[in-house]
Amino acid sequence: MSLTRIPAATLCHIPFEIKPLIMRSSAYYWSKIMLAMYSMALLISQSQPPQLELERIVVTGARPLSTIEVVKDPKAPQQPLPAHDGADEAINSAYQRWGIDTQMGWTPDDDTVVLLTVGQSGAEAAYADRMMDGALFDRTSASLRWRESYLTDWLAELDTQVYFGYVDHVMDNYSLREFTPSMQMPNPAVKNPDRYSRGGRIVATLDTKLWSKFQLGLDHQYHSHRERVSMNQFVMPYQAKARIADATIEQTGVFVETNFALTNNSALLSGMRVDFWQALDQRQQLGSMAMSQPNPTADESRSDELTSGFLRFERTEGAHQFYVGLGRGERFPDFWELIGNQNQSETTISAFNIAPELTHQLDIGHHVRSNNLEVLINAFYNRVDNFILIESGQMMNPNTVRSIKAESWGGEAAISYRPSPNWLVDASVAYTHGSNLTDRRALAQQPPLELKLGAEYKIHDWTLAGLWRVVDNQHRVAIGQGNIAGSDFKETSGFSTLAVNGHRRIDRNWRLSIGVDNLMDKRYAEHLSTAGAAVSGFEQTTQVNEPGRTFWFKLDYHL
């Protein structure tokens, strides 16, 4: 598995903010019949009673049926218990999940892989930062992937995938908390959004003499959203109401990515993609039932053509690797920026026409790897035009979505050293500095300076490890501003936490792991957190705290 930092890739459409990661997994092949089984039991002292957290059975066989994989998360029989912070105050924060995912593979020859994946799962989650909990997450998904290698002399690989998914989500203010009437919700209330998705992707890898690697492809996705609401569930149950469509969003993209070897020690990587977006606003009214207004963008559609690309130079000299990259990325607004949460713009009560983001970014880095030492240093600078900023609404008013100019810079450095076969020590430091150029203030939702120190020691069959995490305070805040994940509402104090763990390979099949997180039982909150909501039976905090001292135990079995 590999990690790719955006904008150094164009093979996948990324509808998120700056610098997410793509996780790429590889397919494996078996030439003989074998049976493998994996089970894991996880016990956590904080939030849930002991339960079998994950059960996995993998059967692999000779052709034509090569793989069957079943992943099961059994449902716990009772409501999850709340977590506690370092001061032993209960937090309305807990979740459960259950489901099953099955994957079947067919490999008629060495060059063909066909994978069918189907899944069904559910979950529930109690939230400390919201007026409603996630009473139900019901997910159904399926995908079919076909990969063919060496079709012709010039076509090295053709990888095709189609998929669909459906999510039914129920939120209420009484199932996972004690109901307490409020001005906004005087009665038990329910929101029931759902989303249907379908899409596909095809990527061709060409075998050429000019490029070390040349890939081109096409991808597509379609999403439709609906919702139904009951403000008095016991009098007008949401199940009896019709679902009302609020939006459809569709994207089609074409892309190309190349790797050109300049010399034996240097390479030039490049990529480009063009995305064609369409969105339809199907909301007829905005606001609450008591104060609804006609939607000025009702039945309005928009189309956007977005272009992204990158150019990256890499050079290797012995144990040293250097790189520098330039990237340009355009991002279409997320559903929750366009439609969700009844957001408004600066000029109208609808945010449907907010402009796409445009990011230009420079990355530089140096990587050193030897037998017992590894050092990684990288830095970045970016400038964002039409950065999508969300300002929190006041006095029960909706949030406002704005387009601003922003910039950020930062970097990280990591070192790992093995002084002996039994010892491994590592350290890392990371920092990001963001600025809102339009308002001439700090850019909201930026992580503070963070230092990590770790050590690992092997003795006989045991491996013992510890991690000390030191986080600085964050005074560069923009109160009331943020993004769809959260907003700044206060300065955050620094903190440090210590975690220790160990694992022992009992025999060929069994492995035992134990650990303690937040060993010193400190009461602290991450800066990238959210404000605490008023939940009956729980202390309302300015910021949602992290769990206190947490013991965990894990037992793995491999056959």
Coordinates of C-alpha atoms in Angstrom, one line a residue:
M1 CA 0.0 0.0 0.0
S2 CA 1.3 3.5 -0.8
L3 CA 0.3 7.0 0.1
T4 CA 0.2 9.9 -2.4
R5 CA 0.1 13.5 -1.4
I6 CA -2.0 15.8 -3.5
P7 CA -1.5 17.7 -5.9
A8 CA 1.1 15.0 -6.9
A9 CA -1.5 12.8 -8.5
T10 CA -4.3 13.2 -11.0
L11 CA -5.5 9.5 -11.3
C12 CA -8.2 10.1 -8.7
H13 CA -10.7 12.9 -8.4
I14 CA -10.3 14.6 -5.0
P15 CA -13.4 16.6 -3.8
F16 CA -11.8 17.7 -0.6
E17 CA -9.6 20.3 0.8
I18 CA -5.9 20.8 0.3
K19 CA -3.5 17.9 0.5
P20 CA -5.5 14.8 1.3
L21 CA -4.0 11.3 0.8
I22 CA -4.9 8.6 -1.6
M23 CA -4.5 5.0 -0.4
R24 CA -3.6 2.5 -3.1
S25 CA -3.8 -1.2 -2.5
S26 CA -2.3 -4.0 -4.5
A27 CA -3.9 -7.2 -5.6
Y28 CA -2.2 -10.5 -4.7
Y29 CA -2.3 -13.8 -6.5
W30 CA -2.3 -17.4 -5.2
S31 CA -1.2 -20.4 -7.2
K32 CA -2.2 -23.2 -4.8
I33 CA -5.1 -24.0 -2.6
M34 CA -4.9 -22.6 0.9
L35 CA -7.1 -21.6 3.8
A36 CA -6.5 -18.6 5.9
M37 CA -8.5 -17.3 8.8
Y38 CA -8.1 -14.1 10.9
S39 CA -10.0 -13.2 14.0
M40 CA -9.5 -10.3 16.4
A41 CA -11.0 -9.4 19.7
L42 CA -10.6 -5.9 21.0
L43 CA -11.4 -4.7 24.5
I44 CA -11.5 -1.0 25.3
S45 CA -12.0 0.3 28.8
Q46 CA -13.4 3.7 27.9
S47 CA -16.5 3.5 25.8
Q48 CA -17.8 0.0 25.1
P49 CA -18.1 -3.3 27.0
P50 CA -15.9 -6.2 25.8
Q51 CA -17.0 -7.5 22.4
L52 CA -15.6 -9.2 19.3
E53 CA -14.8 -6.1 17.3
L54 CA -13.8 -7.7 14.0
E55 CA -14.0 -11.1 12.5
R56 CA -12.4 -11.9 9.2
I57 CA -12.4 -15.2 7.2
V58 CA -10.4 -15.4 4.0
V59 CA -10.5 -18.4 1.7
T60 CA -8.2 -18.6 -1.2
G61 CA -8.1 -21.3 -3.8
A62 CA -6.9 -22.4 -7.2
R63 CA -8.3 -21.0 -10.4
P64 CA -10.9 -20.2 -11.5
L65 CA -12.3 -19.2 -8.0
S66 CA -9.3 -17.5 -6.4
T67 CA -10.5 -15.4 -3.4
I68 CA -13.4 -15.1 -1.1
E69 CA -13.2 -12.6 1.7
V70 CA -15.7 -11.9 4.4
V71 CA -15.3 -9.1 6.9
K72 CA -17.8 -9.0 9.7
D73 CA -18.5 -6.4 12.4
P74 CA -21.0 -8.0 14.8
K75 CA -23.7 -5.8 16.3
A76 CA -23.3 -5.2 20.0
P77 CA -26.5 -6.1 21.9
Q78 CA -26.8 -2.9 24.0
Q79 CA -26.5 0.8 23.6
P80 CA -22.8 2.1 23.7
L81 CA -21.6 3.6 26.9
P82 CA -20.3 7.2 26.9
A83 CA -16.6 8.0 27.1
H84 CA -15.0 10.0 30.0
D85 CA -12.3 12.7 29.8
G86 CA -9.3 13.1 32.0
A87 CA -11.4 14.7 34.8
D88 CA -13.7 11.7 34.7
E89 CA -16.5 13.7 33.2
A90 CA -18.8 11.7 31.0
I91 CA -18.8 12.7 27.3
N92 CA -21.8 12.0 25.0
S93 CA -19.5 10.4 22.5
A94 CA -19.8 6.7 21.6
Y95 CA -20.6 4.6 18.5
Q96 CA -21.4 1.0 17.4
R97 CA -21.1 -0.5 14.0
W98 CA -22.1 -3.8 12.5
G99 CA -22.1 -5.3 9.0
I100 CA -20.6 -7.7 6.5
D101 CA -18.5 -7.2 3.4
T102 CA -17.8 -10.0 0.9
Q103 CA -15.3 -10.1 -1.9
M104 CA -15.2 -12.8 -4.6
G105 CA -12.4 -13.0 -7.1
W106 CA -12.0 -14.9 -10.4
T107 CA -8.5 -15.3 -12.0
P108 CA -8.8 -17.5 -15.1
D109 CA -5.2 -16.8 -16.0
D110 CA -2.1 -14.9 -14.8
D111 CA -3.2 -11.7 -16.6
T112 CA -6.9 -11.5 -15.6
V113 CA -8.5 -10.5 -12.3
V114 CA -12.2 -10.0 -11.7
L115 CA -13.4 -8.9 -8.3
L116 CA -17.0 -8.6 -7.1
T117 CA -17.5 -6.8 -3.7
V118 CA -20.8 -6.4 -1.9
G119 CA -21.4 -5.0 1.5
Q120 CA -24.1 -4.2 4.0
S121 CA -23.5 -2.4 7.3
G122 CA -25.1 -0.2 9.9
A123 CA -24.0 2.0 12.8
E124 CA -25.2 4.5 15.4
A125 CA -23.2 7.3 17.0
A126 CA -23.8 9.7 20.0
Y127 CA -22.4 13.2 19.4
A128 CA -21.2 15.6 22.1
D129 CA -21.1 18.6 19.7
R130 CA -24.6 18.4 18.1
M131 CA -28.2 18.7 19.0
M132 CA -29.0 15.4 17.3
D133 CA -27.3 12.0 17.3
G134 CA -26.8 9.5 14.5
A135 CA -29.5 7.0 15.4
L136 CA -28.9 4.9 12.3
F137 CA -26.4 4.7 9.4
D138 CA -27.5 2.0 7.0
R139 CA -25.1 1.4 4.1
T140 CA -25.4 -0.9 1.0
S141 CA -22.7 -1.1 -1.6
A142 CA -21.4 -3.2 -4.5
S143 CA -18.6 -2.9 -7.0
L144 CA -17.2 -4.9 -9.9
R145 CA -13.6 -4.6 -11.0
W146 CA -11.9 -6.2 -14.0
R147 CA -8.2 -5.8 -14.6
E148 CA -6.5 -7.3 -17.7
S149 CA -2.7 -7.2 -18.3
Y150 CA -0.7 -7.4 -21.5
L151 CA -3.7 -7.2 -23.9
T152 CA -1.4 -6.0 -26.7
D153 CA 2.3 -5.1 -27.2
W154 CA 1.5 -1.4 -26.3
L155 CA -1.4 -1.8 -23.8
A156 CA 0.3 -3.1 -20.6
E157 CA -2.9 -3.0 -18.4
L158 CA -6.6 -2.1 -18.5
D159 CA -8.3 -1.5 -15.2
T160 CA -12.1 -1.0 -15.1
Q161 CA -14.4 -0.6 -12.1
V162 CA -18.1 0.2 -11.7
Y163 CA -19.9 0.7 -8.3
F164 CA -23.0 1.8 -6.6
G165 CA -23.9 2.7 -3.0
Y166 CA -26.9 3.7 -0.9
V167 CA -26.8 5.3 2.5
D168 CA -29.9 5.9 4.7
H169 CA -29.1 8.1 7.7
V170 CA -31.4 8.9 10.6
M171 CA -30.7 11.6 13.1
D172 CA -32.8 12.4 16.2
N173 CA -32.7 14.0 19.6
Y174 CA -34.1 11.2 21.8
S175 CA -32.8 7.7 20.8
L176 CA -29.3 8.0 22.2
R177 CA -29.8 10.8 24.7
E178 CA -32.5 11.9 27.2
F179 CA -34.9 14.2 25.4
T180 CA -35.0 17.8 26.6
P181 CA -37.2 20.4 25.0
S182 CA -35.4 23.4 23.5
M183 CA -36.5 26.6 21.6
Q184 CA -35.4 25.0 18.3
M185 CA -36.7 21.6 19.0
P186 CA -39.6 21.6 21.6
N187 CA -40.6 18.0 20.5
P188 CA -38.8 14.8 19.6
A189 CA -37.5 15.5 16.1
V190 CA -36.0 13.4 13.3
K191 CA -34.0 14.2 10.1
N192 CA -33.7 11.4 7.6
P193 CA -31.4 12.2 4.6
D194 CA -30.4 9.5 2.2
R195 CA -28.0 9.4 -0.8
Y196 CA -27.7 7.2 -3.8
S197 CA -24.4 7.0 -5.7
R198 CA -23.1 5.3 -8.8
G199 CA -20.0 5.6 -10.8
G200 CA -17.1 4.0 -12.6
R201 CA -13.5 4.3 -13.7
I202 CA -11.3 3.0 -16.4
V203 CA -7.5 3.4 -16.5
A204 CA -5.2 2.3 -19.3
T205 CA -1.4 1.8 -18.8
L206 CA 0.5 2.1 -22.0
D207 CA 3.8 0.4 -22.7
T208 CA 6.0 3.0 -24.5
K209 CA 9.7 3.5 -25.1
L210 CA 9.5 7.2 -24.4
W211 CA 7.9 7.2 -20.9
S212 CA 8.7 4.9 -18.0
K213 CA 5.0 5.0 -17.2
F214 CA 2.1 6.4 -19.1
Q215 CA -1.5 6.2 -17.8
L216 CA -4.7 7.7 -19.1
G217 CA -8.3 7.2 -18.1
L218 CA -11.9 8.3 -17.5
D219 CA -14.0 8.4 -14.3
H220 CA -17.6 9.3 -13.5
Q221 CA -19.8 9.7 -10.5
Y222 CA -23.4 10.5 -9.8
H223 CA -25.0 11.4 -6.5
S224 CA -28.7 12.1 -5.7
H225 CA -29.7 13.4 -2.2
R226 CA -33.1 13.4 -0.5
E227 CA -34.4 14.2 2.9
R228 CA -37.5 14.0 5.1
V229 CA -38.0 15.7 8.4
S230 CA -40.4 15.4 11.4
M231 CA -40.4 18.1 14.1
N232 CA -42.8 16.0 16.2
Q233 CA -41.9 12.4 15.6
F234 CA -44.6 10.8 17.9
V235 CA -47.4 12.8 16.3
M236 CA -46.1 12.9 12.7
P237 CA -43.6 10.1 12.2
Y238 CA -41.0 10.6 9.6
Q239 CA -41.6 7.1 8.2
A240 CA -45.0 8.2 7.0
K241 CA -43.6 11.1 5.0
A242 CA -42.4 11.2 1.4
R243 CA -38.7 11.8 0.7
I244 CA -38.1 15.1 -0.9
A245 CA -35.2 15.5 -3.4
D246 CA -32.8 18.4 -2.7
A247 CA -29.9 17.9 -5.1
T248 CA -28.1 15.9 -7.7
I249 CA -24.4 16.2 -8.4
E250 CA -22.6 14.6 -11.3
Q251 CA -18.9 14.6 -12.4
T252 CA -17.0 13.2 -15.4
G253 CA -13.3 13.4 -15.7
V254 CA -10.5 12.6 -18.1
F255 CA -6.9 12.3 -16.9
V256 CA -3.4 11.4 -17.9
E257 CA -0.3 10.8 -15.8
T258 CA 3.3 10.2 -17.0
N259 CA 6.7 9.3 -15.6
F260 CA 9.7 10.2 -17.8
A261 CA 13.2 9.0 -16.9
L262 CA 15.6 11.9 -17.6
T263 CA 18.7 9.9 -16.5
N264 CA 19.4 6.8 -14.4
N265 CA 19.1 9.0 -11.3
S266 CA 16.4 11.5 -12.1
A267 CA 12.8 11.5 -13.3
L268 CA 10.1 13.9 -14.3
L269 CA 6.5 13.1 -13.2
S270 CA 3.5 15.0 -14.6
G271 CA -0.2 14.7 -14.7
M272 CA -3.3 16.5 -15.8
R273 CA -7.1 16.1 -15.5
V274 CA -10.2 17.9 -16.6
D275 CA -13.4 17.5 -14.7
F276 CA -16.9 18.3 -16.0
W277 CA -19.3 19.0 -13.1
Q278 CA -23.0 19.4 -13.1
A279 CA -25.3 20.2 -10.1
L280 CA -29.1 20.7 -9.8
D281 CA -30.7 22.5 -6.8
Q282 CA -34.0 20.8 -6.2
R283 CA -34.9 22.6 -3.0
Q284 CA -38.1 24.7 -3.3
Q285 CA -38.0 26.2 0.2
L286 CA -35.2 27.3 2.5
G287 CA -35.3 27.7 6.3
S288 CA -37.4 26.0 9.0
M289 CA -41.0 25.0 8.6
A290 CA -42.1 28.0 10.6
M291 CA -39.9 30.5 8.7
S292 CA -39.5 29.0 5.3
Q293 CA -38.8 31.2 2.2
P294 CA -38.8 30.5 -1.5
N295 CA -35.4 29.2 -2.7
P296 CA -34.0 31.8 -5.2
T297 CA -32.0 29.0 -6.9
A298 CA -34.8 26.4 -7.0
D299 CA -34.5 24.1 -10.0
E300 CA -31.4 25.9 -11.1
S301 CA -28.5 24.0 -12.6
R302 CA -24.8 24.8 -12.9
S303 CA -22.0 23.4 -15.0
D304 CA -18.3 23.9 -14.3
E305 CA -15.2 22.7 -16.2
L306 CA -12.2 22.4 -13.9
T307 CA -8.6 21.7 -14.7
S308 CA -5.9 20.3 -12.4
G309 CA -2.3 19.2 -13.0
F310 CA 1.1 18.8 -11.5
L311 CA 4.8 18.6 -12.5
R312 CA 7.4 17.0 -10.2
F313 CA 11.1 16.5 -10.5
E314 CA 12.8 13.7 -8.5
R315 CA 16.6 12.9 -8.2
T316 CA 18.3 10.1 -6.3
E317 CA 22.0 10.2 -5.2
G318 CA 22.9 7.1 -3.3
A319 CA 20.9 7.1 -0.1
H320 CA 19.5 10.6 -0.8
Q321 CA 16.4 11.5 -2.7
F322 CA 15.4 15.1 -3.6
Y323 CA 12.1 16.3 -5.1
V324 CA 10.4 19.6 -6.1
G325 CA 6.8 19.8 -7.4
L326 CA 4.4 22.4 -8.7
G327 CA 0.7 21.7 -8.6
R328 CA -2.6 23.3 -9.7
G329 CA -5.9 22.0 -8.4
E330 CA -9.5 23.1 -8.9
R331 CA -12.1 21.8 -6.5
F332 CA -15.9 21.8 -7.0
P333 CA -17.8 22.7 -3.8
D334 CA -18.9 19.9 -1.6
F335 CA -22.6 19.0 -1.1
W336 CA -22.5 20.5 2.4
E337 CA -21.1 23.8 1.0
L338 CA -23.6 24.0 -1.8
I339 CA -26.8 22.6 -0.4
G340 CA -26.4 21.1 3.1
N341 CA -27.2 22.9 6.4
Q342 CA -29.4 25.5 4.7
N343 CA -26.2 27.6 4.0
Q344 CA -26.5 31.1 2.6
S345 CA -24.1 33.2 0.5
E346 CA -23.2 36.8 1.2
T347 CA -25.8 38.1 -1.3
T348 CA -28.7 35.5 -1.2
I349 CA -30.2 32.9 1.2
S350 CA -28.8 30.2 -1.1
A351 CA -25.1 29.2 -1.5
F352 CA -25.6 27.2 -4.6
N353 CA -23.5 29.4 -6.9
I354 CA -20.4 29.5 -4.7
A355 CA -17.3 29.5 -6.9
P356 CA -14.9 26.5 -7.1
E357 CA -11.6 26.7 -5.3
L358 CA -8.3 27.1 -7.2
T359 CA -5.1 26.1 -5.5
H360 CA -1.5 26.6 -6.7
Q361 CA 1.1 24.8 -4.6
L362 CA 4.9 24.3 -4.4
D363 CA 6.3 21.2 -2.6
I364 CA 10.0 20.5 -1.9
G365 CA 11.5 17.6 0.0
H366 CA 14.6 15.5 0.9
H367 CA 14.5 11.8 1.9
V368 CA 17.6 10.0 3.3
R369 CA 17.5 6.2 3.9
S370 CA 20.3 4.0 5.1
N371 CA 20.6 0.7 7.0
N372 CA 19.8 2.2 10.4
L373 CA 18.8 5.8 9.7
E374 CA 15.9 7.4 7.9
V375 CA 15.3 11.1 7.6
L376 CA 12.4 12.9 5.8
I377 CA 12.1 16.6 5.4
N378 CA 9.4 18.4 3.3
A379 CA 7.8 21.8 3.0
F380 CA 5.0 23.4 1.0
Y381 CA 3.5 26.7 0.1
N382 CA 0.2 27.3 -1.5
R383 CA -2.1 30.1 -2.6
V384 CA -5.8 29.5 -2.9
D385 CA -8.2 31.7 -4.9
N386 CA -11.9 31.4 -4.0
F387 CA -11.1 29.5 -0.8
I388 CA -14.5 28.3 0.5
L389 CA -14.9 29.7 4.0
I390 CA -17.9 29.1 6.2
E391 CA -18.9 31.6 8.8
S392 CA -21.1 30.4 11.7
G393 CA -24.6 31.8 11.8
Q394 CA -25.7 33.8 14.9
M395 CA -29.0 33.8 16.7
M396 CA -30.3 30.7 14.9
N397 CA -29.4 32.1 11.5
P398 CA -27.8 29.8 8.8
N399 CA -24.1 29.7 8.1
T400 CA -22.7 31.9 5.4
V401 CA -20.5 30.5 2.7
R402 CA -17.9 33.0 1.3
S403 CA -15.1 32.9 -1.3
I404 CA -11.8 34.4 0.0
K405 CA -8.1 34.5 -0.9
A406 CA -5.9 32.4 1.4
E407 CA -2.4 31.1 1.6
S408 CA -0.7 28.6 3.8
W409 CA 2.8 27.2 4.3
G410 CA 4.4 24.6 6.5
G411 CA 6.4 21.5 6.7
E412 CA 7.3 18.4 8.6
A413 CA 10.5 16.6 9.5
A414 CA 10.9 13.0 10.7
I415 CA 13.8 10.9 11.8
S416 CA 14.0 7.2 12.6
Y417 CA 17.2 5.6 14.0
R418 CA 18.0 2.0 15.0
P419 CA 21.0 2.0 17.3
S420 CA 20.9 -1.7 17.7
P421 CA 18.7 -4.6 16.5
N422 CA 16.6 -4.3 19.6
W423 CA 16.1 -0.6 19.7
L424 CA 14.2 1.9 17.4
V425 CA 13.8 5.6 18.2
D426 CA 12.0 8.2 16.1
A427 CA 10.9 11.8 16.3
S428 CA 8.8 14.1 14.1
V429 CA 7.7 17.7 14.1
A430 CA 5.0 19.4 11.9
Y431 CA 3.7 22.9 11.5
T432 CA 1.2 24.7 9.3
H433 CA 0.6 28.5 9.1
G434 CA -2.5 29.7 7.3
S435 CA -3.6 33.2 6.5
N436 CA -6.9 34.7 5.3
L437 CA -5.7 37.3 2.9
T438 CA -9.1 38.8 2.2
D439 CA -9.9 39.6 5.9
R440 CA -6.3 40.0 6.9
R441 CA -6.4 37.6 9.7
A442 CA -5.5 34.0 10.5
L443 CA -7.0 31.2 8.4
A444 CA -9.4 29.1 10.6
Q445 CA -9.0 25.5 11.4
Q446 CA -5.2 25.2 11.3
P447 CA -3.4 22.6 13.4
P448 CA -0.8 23.9 15.9
L449 CA 2.9 23.0 16.1
E450 CA 3.2 19.3 17.1
L451 CA 6.2 17.1 18.3
K452 CA 6.2 13.3 18.5
L453 CA 8.8 11.3 20.2
G454 CA 8.7 7.5 20.1
A455 CA 10.7 4.4 21.1
E456 CA 10.5 0.7 20.5
Y457 CA 12.3 -2.1 22.3
K458 CA 12.3 -5.8 21.4
I459 CA 13.0 -8.4 24.2
H460 CA 12.5 -12.1 23.6
D461 CA 8.9 -12.5 22.1
W462 CA 7.8 -9.0 23.3
T463 CA 7.9 -5.7 21.5
L464 CA 7.4 -2.7 23.8
A465 CA 6.7 0.8 22.5
G466 CA 5.9 4.3 23.7
L467 CA 4.8 7.6 22.1
W468 CA 5.1 11.0 23.7
R469 CA 3.0 13.6 21.9
V470 CA 3.6 17.3 22.6
V471 CA 1.2 19.9 21.0
D472 CA 1.6 23.6 21.3
N473 CA -1.2 26.1 22.0
Q474 CA -3.0 27.7 19.1
H475 CA -3.5 31.5 19.4
R476 CA -3.9 32.1 15.7
V477 CA -7.6 31.6 15.4
A478 CA -10.5 33.2 13.5
I479 CA -13.5 33.0 15.8
G480 CA -16.7 32.0 14.0
Q481 CA -14.9 31.0 10.8
G482 CA -14.1 27.5 9.5
N483 CA -15.1 24.8 7.0
I484 CA -17.7 22.0 6.8
A485 CA -15.7 20.0 9.4
G486 CA -15.7 22.7 12.1
S487 CA -15.0 26.3 13.0
D488 CA -12.7 28.2 15.4
F489 CA -14.5 29.2 18.6
K490 CA -11.7 29.7 21.1
E491 CA -7.9 29.6 21.5
T492 CA -6.7 26.2 22.5
S493 CA -4.2 25.4 25.2
G494 CA -1.2 23.1 24.6
F495 CA -1.0 19.6 26.0
S496 CA 1.1 16.5 26.0
T497 CA 0.1 12.9 26.2
L498 CA 1.9 9.6 26.7
A499 CA 0.8 6.2 25.3
V500 CA 2.5 2.9 25.9
N501 CA 1.8 -0.5 24.4
G502 CA 3.3 -3.9 23.8
H503 CA 2.6 -7.0 21.8
R504 CA 3.8 -10.6 22.0
R505 CA 3.8 -13.3 19.3
I506 CA 2.6 -16.2 21.4
D507 CA 3.0 -18.7 18.6
R508 CA 2.6 -19.0 14.8
N509 CA -1.1 -18.3 15.0
W510 CA -1.7 -16.1 18.1
R511 CA -0.6 -12.5 18.9
L512 CA -1.4 -10.6 22.1
S513 CA -1.4 -6.8 22.3
I514 CA -2.0 -4.5 25.3
G515 CA -1.7 -0.8 25.7
V516 CA -2.7 2.4 27.6
D517 CA -3.6 5.6 25.8
N518 CA -3.4 8.9 27.7
L519 CA -1.4 7.2 30.4
M520 CA -1.3 10.3 32.7
D521 CA -5.1 10.7 32.4
K522 CA -4.9 14.4 31.3
R523 CA -8.0 16.4 30.4
Y524 CA -7.4 18.1 27.1
A525 CA -9.0 18.9 23.7
E526 CA -7.6 19.0 20.2
H527 CA -7.7 22.4 18.5
L528 CA -9.3 20.9 15.4
S529 CA -12.3 20.0 17.6
T530 CA -15.8 21.2 18.0
A531 CA -17.9 23.1 20.6
G532 CA -19.8 21.1 23.1
A533 CA -23.6 21.0 22.8
A534 CA -26.1 21.0 25.6
V535 CA -26.9 17.3 26.1
S536 CA -29.1 16.4 29.1
G537 CA -27.2 14.5 31.7
F538 CA -23.8 15.7 30.6
E539 CA -21.7 18.7 31.5
Q540 CA -21.6 21.2 28.6
T541 CA -18.0 22.0 27.8
T542 CA -16.6 24.8 25.6
Q543 CA -14.7 22.3 23.6
V544 CA -15.3 18.5 23.3
N545 CA -12.5 16.8 25.3
E546 CA -10.6 13.7 24.3
P547 CA -11.0 10.5 26.3
G548 CA -9.0 10.1 29.6
R549 CA -6.8 7.1 30.4
T550 CA -7.9 4.3 28.2
F551 CA -6.8 0.6 28.6
W552 CA -7.1 -1.7 25.6
F553 CA -6.4 -5.3 24.9
K554 CA -6.3 -7.1 21.6
L555 CA -6.0 -10.7 20.7
D556 CA -5.3 -11.7 17.1
Y557 CA -5.6 -15.2 15.6
H558 CA -4.2 -16.2 12.2
L559 CA -4.6 -19.7 10.8

